[in-house]
Each structure stands twice: as structure tokens, then as C-alpha cells.
Amino acid sequence: MKWEIKEGLKYARTHEWAGFEGDLVTVGITDYAQDMLKDVVYVELPEIGQEAQVGESLAVLESVKAVSDLYAPVDGEVVEVNEALLDQPELVNEDPYGEAWVVRIRIDAGYENPELLGEDDYAALVKEEADR
């Protein structure tokens, strides 16, 4: 498969990744998603303090090809946004799992979203979509 899928992250069917560290979840879009979008030219970030709910749009990524929503993979409160993306939206294409994280969400202790996929299940989803 030509797209990177990082170990240790959880994945939404809408192609967001979630990295869990205690009660903080870092969220971005996957390598597959950035490849489908092509050149990202603009990122609209949420407000700090905004409530995030699974499946609701949190941010907007605009590319030369399309406008795409970033959906919340967890319920919680937005506590940090990656302002570097405002000046450098191309980071989304260059480093989707690193410099181009989009938002950090504080979750309640013990919170889990059973809908999130591990890397093997996400790899199968990407393969299925790419083969269509």
C-alpha cells in the first residue's frame, strides 16, 4: 500500500487519525486523506473551548481540488489548535501525522469511541476504497 498508516493511532472511517495521551487526543487527517485532497491551500480551525462531538465537523480543509471537513473522532473540548496550518496549510500534505496535526481535544477519563479502527482495520478500509 502506498499510504502510510502509523502504528499506535486510532482511525475514523472518515480518515481522521487520533493519538491518545491520557485525557488529550491529538487529531489530524491521514496520509490517504491528504493524498485524495491533493494540495491543501487553506485550513479553517475550530475555536478553543468548542465542544467536539463524534462525527461533527471540527475543521475545514480546502484544496485545489475540493473542500473537506475534518470530523471529530472523539467527544470532548477543543483545548489547542495548530495555528501553524494557517500560514502553512501545505504541511497537511507534507507531514500529516506530525507537523500537520490539526486539533487537540480533552476527553473525559475513561472515554472510548468503539467506532475507531486500529491500523489493520483502517488499512483494509483504505484498500477497499482505493480499489473502487
PDB file of C-alpha atoms in Angstrom:
ATOM      1  CA  MET A   1       0.000   0.000   0.000  1.00  0.00           C
ATOM      2  CA  LYS A   2       1.380   3.396  -0.912  1.00  0.00           C
ATOM      3  CA  TRP A   3      -0.145   5.300   2.023  1.00  0.00           C
ATOM      4  CA  GLU A   4       1.454   5.457   5.436  1.00  0.00           C
ATOM      5  CA  ILE A   5      -0.650   4.178   8.319  1.00  0.00           C
ATOM      6  CA  LYS A   6       1.075   4.827  11.639  1.00  0.00           C
ATOM      7  CA  GLU A   7       1.040   2.314  14.455  1.00  0.00           C
ATOM      8  CA  GLY A   8      -0.333   3.322  17.834  1.00  0.00           C
ATOM      9  CA  LEU A   9      -3.040   5.617  16.454  1.00  0.00           C
ATOM     10  CA  LYS A  10      -6.778   5.063  16.078  1.00  0.00           C
ATOM     11  CA  TYR A  11      -8.563   5.856  12.831  1.00  0.00           C
ATOM     12  CA  ALA A  12     -12.041   7.077  11.902  1.00  0.00           C
ATOM     13  CA  ARG A  13     -13.835   5.796   8.797  1.00  0.00           C
ATOM     14  CA  THR A  14     -13.825   9.434   7.623  1.00  0.00           C
ATOM     15  CA  HIS A  15      -9.976   9.342   7.511  1.00  0.00           C
ATOM     16  CA  GLU A  16      -9.017  11.237  10.649  1.00  0.00           C
ATOM     17  CA  TRP A  17      -6.348   9.868  12.988  1.00  0.00           C
ATOM     18  CA  ALA A  18      -6.446  10.148  16.774  1.00  0.00           C
ATOM     19  CA  GLY A  19      -3.429   9.880  19.049  1.00  0.00           C
ATOM     20  CA  PHE A  20      -4.367   9.272  22.669  1.00  0.00           C
ATOM     21  CA  GLU A  21      -2.155  10.557  25.533  1.00  0.00           C
ATOM     22  CA  GLY A  22      -4.021  10.390  28.818  1.00  0.00           C
ATOM     23  CA  ASP A  23      -7.025  12.715  28.555  1.00  0.00           C
ATOM     24  CA  LEU A  24      -5.637  14.530  25.474  1.00  0.00           C
ATOM     25  CA  VAL A  25      -6.330  13.380  21.932  1.00  0.00           C
ATOM     26  CA  THR A  26      -4.364  14.842  19.024  1.00  0.00           C
ATOM     27  CA  VAL A  27      -6.288  14.744  15.737  1.00  0.00           C
ATOM     28  CA  GLY A  28      -5.303  15.153  12.108  1.00  0.00           C
ATOM     29  CA  ILE A  29      -6.096  13.698   8.696  1.00  0.00           C
ATOM     30  CA  THR A  30      -4.476  10.540   7.393  1.00  0.00           C
ATOM     31  CA  ASP A  31      -1.916  10.195   4.636  1.00  0.00           C
ATOM     32  CA  TYR A  32      -4.633   8.666   2.434  1.00  0.00           C
ATOM     33  CA  ALA A  33      -6.949  11.642   3.057  1.00  0.00           C
ATOM     34  CA  GLN A  34      -4.282  14.239   2.244  1.00  0.00           C
ATOM     35  CA  ASP A  35      -3.433  12.321  -0.946  1.00  0.00           C
ATOM     36  CA  MET A  36      -7.089  12.308  -2.027  1.00  0.00           C
ATOM     37  CA  LEU A  37      -7.397  16.053  -1.305  1.00  0.00           C
ATOM     38  CA  LYS A  38      -4.181  16.908  -3.185  1.00  0.00           C
ATOM     39  CA  ASP A  39      -2.657  20.333  -2.488  1.00  0.00           C
ATOM     40  CA  VAL A  40      -4.173  21.814   0.685  1.00  0.00           C
ATOM     41  CA  VAL A  41      -4.277  25.611   0.359  1.00  0.00           C
ATOM     42  CA  TYR A  42      -6.375  26.687   3.367  1.00  0.00           C
ATOM     43  CA  VAL A  43      -7.283  25.344   6.813  1.00  0.00           C
ATOM     44  CA  GLU A  44     -10.123  26.695   8.954  1.00  0.00           C
ATOM     45  CA  LEU A  45      -9.580  25.795  12.605  1.00  0.00           C
ATOM     46  CA  PRO A  46     -12.161  25.480  15.394  1.00  0.00           C
ATOM     47  CA  GLU A  47     -12.334  27.790  18.401  1.00  0.00           C
ATOM     48  CA  ILE A  48     -10.562  26.803  21.607  1.00  0.00           C
ATOM     49  CA  GLY A  49     -13.232  25.804  24.107  1.00  0.00           C
ATOM     50  CA  GLN A  50     -15.541  24.479  21.389  1.00  0.00           C
ATOM     51  CA  GLU A  51     -17.265  21.204  22.218  1.00  0.00           C
ATOM     52  CA  ALA A  52     -16.340  18.355  19.903  1.00  0.00           C
ATOM     53  CA  GLN A  53     -18.821  15.589  19.207  1.00  0.00           C
ATOM     54  CA  VAL A  54     -18.072  12.407  17.284  1.00  0.00           C
ATOM     55  CA  GLY A  55     -18.969  12.775  13.622  1.00  0.00           C
ATOM     56  CA  GLU A  56     -19.445  16.550  13.707  1.00  0.00           C
ATOM     57  CA  SER A  57     -17.294  18.864  11.594  1.00  0.00           C
ATOM     58  CA  LEU A  58     -14.467  20.453  13.584  1.00  0.00           C
ATOM     59  CA  ALA A  59     -12.286  21.998  10.900  1.00  0.00           C
ATOM     60  CA  VAL A  60     -12.331  22.614   7.151  1.00  0.00           C
ATOM     61  CA  LEU A  61      -9.507  21.788   4.780  1.00  0.00           C
ATOM     62  CA  GLU A  62      -9.605  23.387   1.369  1.00  0.00           C
ATOM     63  CA  SER A  63      -7.515  22.090  -1.502  1.00  0.00           C
ATOM     64  CA  VAL A  64      -7.188  22.994  -5.153  1.00  0.00           C
ATOM     65  CA  LYS A  65      -9.455  20.004  -5.791  1.00  0.00           C
ATOM     66  CA  ALA A  66     -12.098  20.044  -3.028  1.00  0.00           C
ATOM     67  CA  VAL A  67     -13.270  21.322   0.342  1.00  0.00           C
ATOM     68  CA  SER A  68     -13.322  18.675   3.047  1.00  0.00           C
ATOM     69  CA  ASP A  69     -14.435  18.611   6.662  1.00  0.00           C
ATOM     70  CA  LEU A  70     -12.336  17.187   9.460  1.00  0.00           C
ATOM     71  CA  TYR A  71     -14.758  15.316  11.708  1.00  0.00           C
ATOM     72  CA  ALA A  72     -14.290  14.826  15.442  1.00  0.00           C
ATOM     73  CA  PRO A  73     -13.244  11.227  16.213  1.00  0.00           C
ATOM     74  CA  VAL A  74     -13.987  11.725  19.933  1.00  0.00           C
ATOM     75  CA  ASP A  75     -16.274  13.721  22.224  1.00  0.00           C
ATOM     76  CA  GLY A  76     -14.582  16.408  24.293  1.00  0.00           C
ATOM     77  CA  GLU A  77     -13.408  20.005  24.402  1.00  0.00           C
ATOM     78  CA  VAL A  78     -11.023  21.637  21.933  1.00  0.00           C
ATOM     79  CA  VAL A  79      -8.056  22.783  24.030  1.00  0.00           C
ATOM     80  CA  GLU A  80      -5.451  23.529  21.346  1.00  0.00           C
ATOM     81  CA  VAL A  81      -5.353  24.195  17.600  1.00  0.00           C
ATOM     82  CA  ASN A  82      -2.362  24.067  15.262  1.00  0.00           C
ATOM     83  CA  GLU A  83      -2.050  27.703  14.194  1.00  0.00           C
ATOM     84  CA  ALA A  84       0.983  26.866  12.025  1.00  0.00           C
ATOM     85  CA  LEU A  85      -1.526  25.482   9.497  1.00  0.00           C
ATOM     86  CA  LEU A  86      -2.988  28.963   8.983  1.00  0.00           C
ATOM     87  CA  ASP A  87       0.292  30.144   7.419  1.00  0.00           C
ATOM     88  CA  GLN A  88       1.454  26.772   6.113  1.00  0.00           C
ATOM     89  CA  PRO A  89      -1.542  24.673   5.030  1.00  0.00           C
ATOM     90  CA  GLU A  90       0.809  22.642   2.803  1.00  0.00           C
ATOM     91  CA  LEU A  91       2.077  20.918   5.978  1.00  0.00           C
ATOM     92  CA  VAL A  92      -1.065  18.768   5.749  1.00  0.00           C
ATOM     93  CA  ASN A  93       0.359  17.219   2.569  1.00  0.00           C
ATOM     94  CA  GLU A  94       3.969  17.160   3.744  1.00  0.00           C
ATOM     95  CA  ASP A  95       3.614  15.694   7.250  1.00  0.00           C
ATOM     96  CA  PRO A  96       0.028  14.571   8.011  1.00  0.00           C
ATOM     97  CA  TYR A  97       0.996  12.593  11.141  1.00  0.00           C
ATOM     98  CA  GLY A  98       3.463  15.107  12.556  1.00  0.00           C
ATOM     99  CA  GLU A  99       3.674  18.863  11.994  1.00  0.00           C
ATOM    100  CA  ALA A 100       0.161  18.920  10.497  1.00  0.00           C
ATOM    101  CA  TRP A 101      -1.865  17.781  13.492  1.00  0.00           C
ATOM    102  CA  VAL A 102      -4.990  19.945  13.456  1.00  0.00           C
ATOM    103  CA  VAL A 103      -6.537  19.989  16.917  1.00  0.00           C
ATOM    104  CA  ARG A 104      -6.154  18.648  20.462  1.00  0.00           C
ATOM    105  CA  ILE A 105      -9.256  17.573  22.356  1.00  0.00           C
ATOM    106  CA  ARG A 106      -9.557  16.923  26.099  1.00  0.00           C
ATOM    107  CA  ILE A 107     -11.724  13.877  26.765  1.00  0.00           C
ATOM    108  CA  ASP A 108     -13.374  12.610  29.935  1.00  0.00           C
ATOM    109  CA  ALA A 109     -11.402   9.975  31.847  1.00  0.00           C
ATOM    110  CA  GLY A 110     -12.214   6.503  30.570  1.00  0.00           C
ATOM    111  CA  TYR A 111     -13.882   7.800  27.392  1.00  0.00           C
ATOM    112  CA  GLU A 112     -13.671   5.497  24.379  1.00  0.00           C
ATOM    113  CA  ASN A 113     -15.144   5.582  20.893  1.00  0.00           C
ATOM    114  CA  PRO A 114     -15.678   1.931  19.903  1.00  0.00           C
ATOM    115  CA  GLU A 115     -16.151   3.012  16.267  1.00  0.00           C
ATOM    116  CA  LEU A 116     -12.460   3.922  15.869  1.00  0.00           C
ATOM    117  CA  LEU A 117     -10.342   1.446  13.922  1.00  0.00           C
ATOM    118  CA  GLY A 118      -6.893   0.041  14.629  1.00  0.00           C
ATOM    119  CA  GLU A 119      -4.254   0.221  11.901  1.00  0.00           C
ATOM    120  CA  ASP A 120      -5.081  -3.181  10.330  1.00  0.00           C
ATOM    121  CA  ASP A 121      -8.792  -2.433  10.006  1.00  0.00           C
ATOM    122  CA  TYR A 122      -8.041   1.041   8.677  1.00  0.00           C
ATOM    123  CA  ALA A 123      -5.598  -0.412   6.125  1.00  0.00           C
ATOM    124  CA  ALA A 124      -8.371  -2.747   4.928  1.00  0.00           C
ATOM    125  CA  LEU A 125     -10.782   0.213   4.620  1.00  0.00           C
ATOM    126  CA  VAL A 126      -8.272   2.237   2.586  1.00  0.00           C
ATOM    127  CA  LYS A 127      -7.552  -0.730   0.310  1.00  0.00           C
ATOM    128  CA  GLU A 128     -11.286  -1.251  -0.255  1.00  0.00           C
ATOM    129  CA  GLU A 129     -11.816   2.460  -1.113  1.00  0.00           C
ATOM    130  CA  ALA A 130      -8.735   2.623  -3.345  1.00  0.00           C
ATOM    131  CA  ASP A 131      -9.871  -0.475  -5.268  1.00  0.00           C
ATOM    132  CA  ARG A 132     -13.271   1.059  -6.087  1.00  0.00           C
TER     133      ARG A 132
END
